Amino acid sequence: MGCRGPVSRPVKAAANSGAGHPPQPNRGRTDGWLPALEGLRAVAVLGVLLHHVSFLSGLTHSYGRAGGVLSRLDVGMAVFFALSGFLLYRPFARAAIQAQPQPPVRTYLWHRALRILPGYWAMAAVALTWLNIDYLRSLWDWAIPLLLVHIYEPLRLPVGMEQTWSLATESVFYLALPLIATLGRRMGGRTPLARARRQLTLGIALVLVGLAWNVFAHGPDSPLPQMSWLWLPAFLDWFGIGVMLAVLASWPPSTTSSPFLPHLGSDGSDRGEQDLWSGRPRGLRVLTFAPGTSWLIAGALLWIASTPIAGPRGLEPATPVESITEHVLFLLITWCVIAPLVGRGSGGVPRALLLQPLVRFLGRISYGIFLWHILAIEACFRLLGFTRMHSSFWALLTVTLALTIPAAAASYYLIERPTQQLRRLLERRASDRRARASSAVPVETPALQATTAGPAEQPALATRLVLSANPPGPQHEGGDRQEEQGRREHAE
């Protein structure tokens, strides 16, 4: 089954320097979390769910165009991969461009493990004991899916967990990201602009490597096993466009040069005071300043992908050209969907839709929807009398949503959010202990205290400022400011 699934601190807004025009707020990038991306998660995960329901109900194989479009909604996986690249690489990109210390790798990996594994293990426990217990004959049979290594030789995708191959791929990206960031820092650059350009070059290189791997892996004489299509190199281009957008969102402000068109803005038009998003060529600017147009382009590309040019709809083998065509179309769709939401523009209609409370709620529990929806479909077949490949699409979709959303909400509120809250509590206590230890200064005499208080307290003050500038906040919960910080941890 073609199972596909997944699973903000930008520069300041540029001022509008035109005479007589007041500065415009930069709604496209805030000082932290980008709320529209949470809504985009809902769109992506519902696309994946619709893709699977369409296939397993049999609608994908119908002759109507609706089946063709639904068969390509696994483009949601590309959106998830690019979002991961954007959200996870942005702190590394910002640190490299501003010549600041790199985020601690151990902390980053610990956060990733706590974000992904508890919910995944809860779902895996149900799927393995309910649907796969007869095939688990050894401890290693259990360990393979639990350790997310089930996409390697031999390929083992447990029943009810087929979509989690993408988690195995993404977990390797988590491990590789610090190495990618280190490579980006070593590319150097004397100025923030030079460092930003080299960081952008790194993102472009990832895209090219991913495309080259796909051409090689799908070639008729490729020595790679077919499962290599599921390995990280096959999706480096999708992660790479997220990395590129992370660099662009971290671009040093008040620069006059655009990497797309050097020296744009040096023509006396006062655009030199604006950041990269304003300094784009007109054809690229439309993606951020006309988000509706950008999404219409994405829709047109999805329509093209639904035709035979992108290969068969189901499990029939595609030719190398068809496979590459679909892959590139998904890459372009993903760029057109995400770029307007992280750029300088207001986001227009797409952002307004993504900020609706129901959409944001579904985005908040999107990880649980991704984890549990295949099990919900299996429950329809095994317990509720639905017939695989010969069921009503709308009936199967309705029951699947009715089972999946409560399970996803339970996963979020009972597993995911408590885990993040416990992590933040432990980190807050640890940071408080470090702050108290660093501020403890031995006092020998009042005179000595008066002469040494300034120099001795400065490091402690600096420590406290650093800690408060990057609080151990979450990234995915709630509606108030504290919970908005929580949602940042989920997105990362």
PDB file of N, CA, C and O in Angstrom, residues 9 463-471 488:
ATOM      1  N   ARG A   9      11.435  31.470  14.974  1.00  0.00           N
ATOM      2  CA  ARG A   9      11.943  32.739  15.404  1.00  0.00           C
ATOM      3  C   ARG A   9      12.658  33.476  14.295  1.00  0.00           C
ATOM      4  O   ARG A   9      13.838  33.364  14.126  1.00  0.00           O
ATOM      5  N   THR A 463      24.008  34.666  32.353  1.00  0.00           N
ATOM      6  CA  THR A 463      23.420  33.329  32.333  1.00  0.00           C
ATOM      7  C   THR A 463      21.905  33.404  32.412  1.00  0.00           C
ATOM      8  O   THR A 463      21.188  32.732  31.685  1.00  0.00           O
ATOM      9  N   ARG A 464      21.419  34.285  33.313  1.00  0.00           N
ATOM     10  CA  ARG A 464      19.968  34.387  33.443  1.00  0.00           C
ATOM     11  C   ARG A 464      19.335  34.936  32.176  1.00  0.00           C
ATOM     12  O   ARG A 464      18.256  34.517  31.767  1.00  0.00           O
ATOM     13  N   LEU A 465      20.027  35.895  31.532  1.00  0.00           N
ATOM     14  CA  LEU A 465      19.478  36.454  30.306  1.00  0.00           C
ATOM     15  C   LEU A 465      19.422  35.413  29.202  1.00  0.00           C
ATOM     16  O   LEU A 465      18.453  35.328  28.452  1.00  0.00           O
ATOM     17  N   VAL A 466      20.464  34.610  29.095  1.00  0.00           N
ATOM     18  CA  VAL A 466      20.484  33.575  28.073  1.00  0.00           C
ATOM     19  C   VAL A 466      19.360  32.569  28.314  1.00  0.00           C
ATOM     20  O   VAL A 466      18.647  32.165  27.408  1.00  0.00           O
ATOM     21  N   LEU A 467      19.175  32.198  29.578  1.00  0.00           N
ATOM     22  CA  LEU A 467      18.133  31.226  29.874  1.00  0.00           C
ATOM     23  C   LEU A 467      16.757  31.783  29.569  1.00  0.00           C
ATOM     24  O   LEU A 467      15.898  31.099  29.039  1.00  0.00           O
ATOM     25  N   SER A 468      16.533  33.058  29.905  1.00  0.00           N
ATOM     26  CA  SER A 468      15.218  33.617  29.658  1.00  0.00           C
ATOM     27  C   SER A 468      14.973  33.886  28.188  1.00  0.00           C
ATOM     28  O   SER A 468      13.850  33.891  27.734  1.00  0.00           O
ATOM     29  N   ALA A 469      16.062  34.102  27.422  1.00  0.00           N
ATOM     30  CA  ALA A 469      15.887  34.340  25.990  1.00  0.00           C
ATOM     31  C   ALA A 469      15.485  33.083  25.251  1.00  0.00           C
ATOM     32  O   ALA A 469      14.893  33.137  24.185  1.00  0.00           O
ATOM     33  N   ASN A 470      15.814  31.943  25.817  1.00  0.00           N
ATOM     34  CA  ASN A 470      15.458  30.680  25.176  1.00  0.00           C
ATOM     35  C   ASN A 470      14.827  29.774  26.222  1.00  0.00           C
ATOM     36  O   ASN A 470      15.437  28.814  26.666  1.00  0.00           O
ATOM     37  N   PRO A 471      13.611  30.105  26.669  1.00  0.00           N
ATOM     38  CA  PRO A 471      13.009  29.353  27.762  1.00  0.00           C
ATOM     39  C   PRO A 471      12.732  27.924  27.356  1.00  0.00           C
ATOM     40  O   PRO A 471      12.561  27.630  26.178  1.00  0.00           O
ATOM     41  N   ARG A 488       5.413  25.382  20.020  1.00  0.00           N
ATOM     42  CA  ARG A 488       6.683  25.462  19.299  1.00  0.00           C
ATOM     43  C   ARG A 488       7.469  24.173  19.466  1.00  0.00           C
ATOM     44  O   ARG A 488       8.155  23.717  18.571  1.00  0.00           O
TER      45      ARG A 488
END
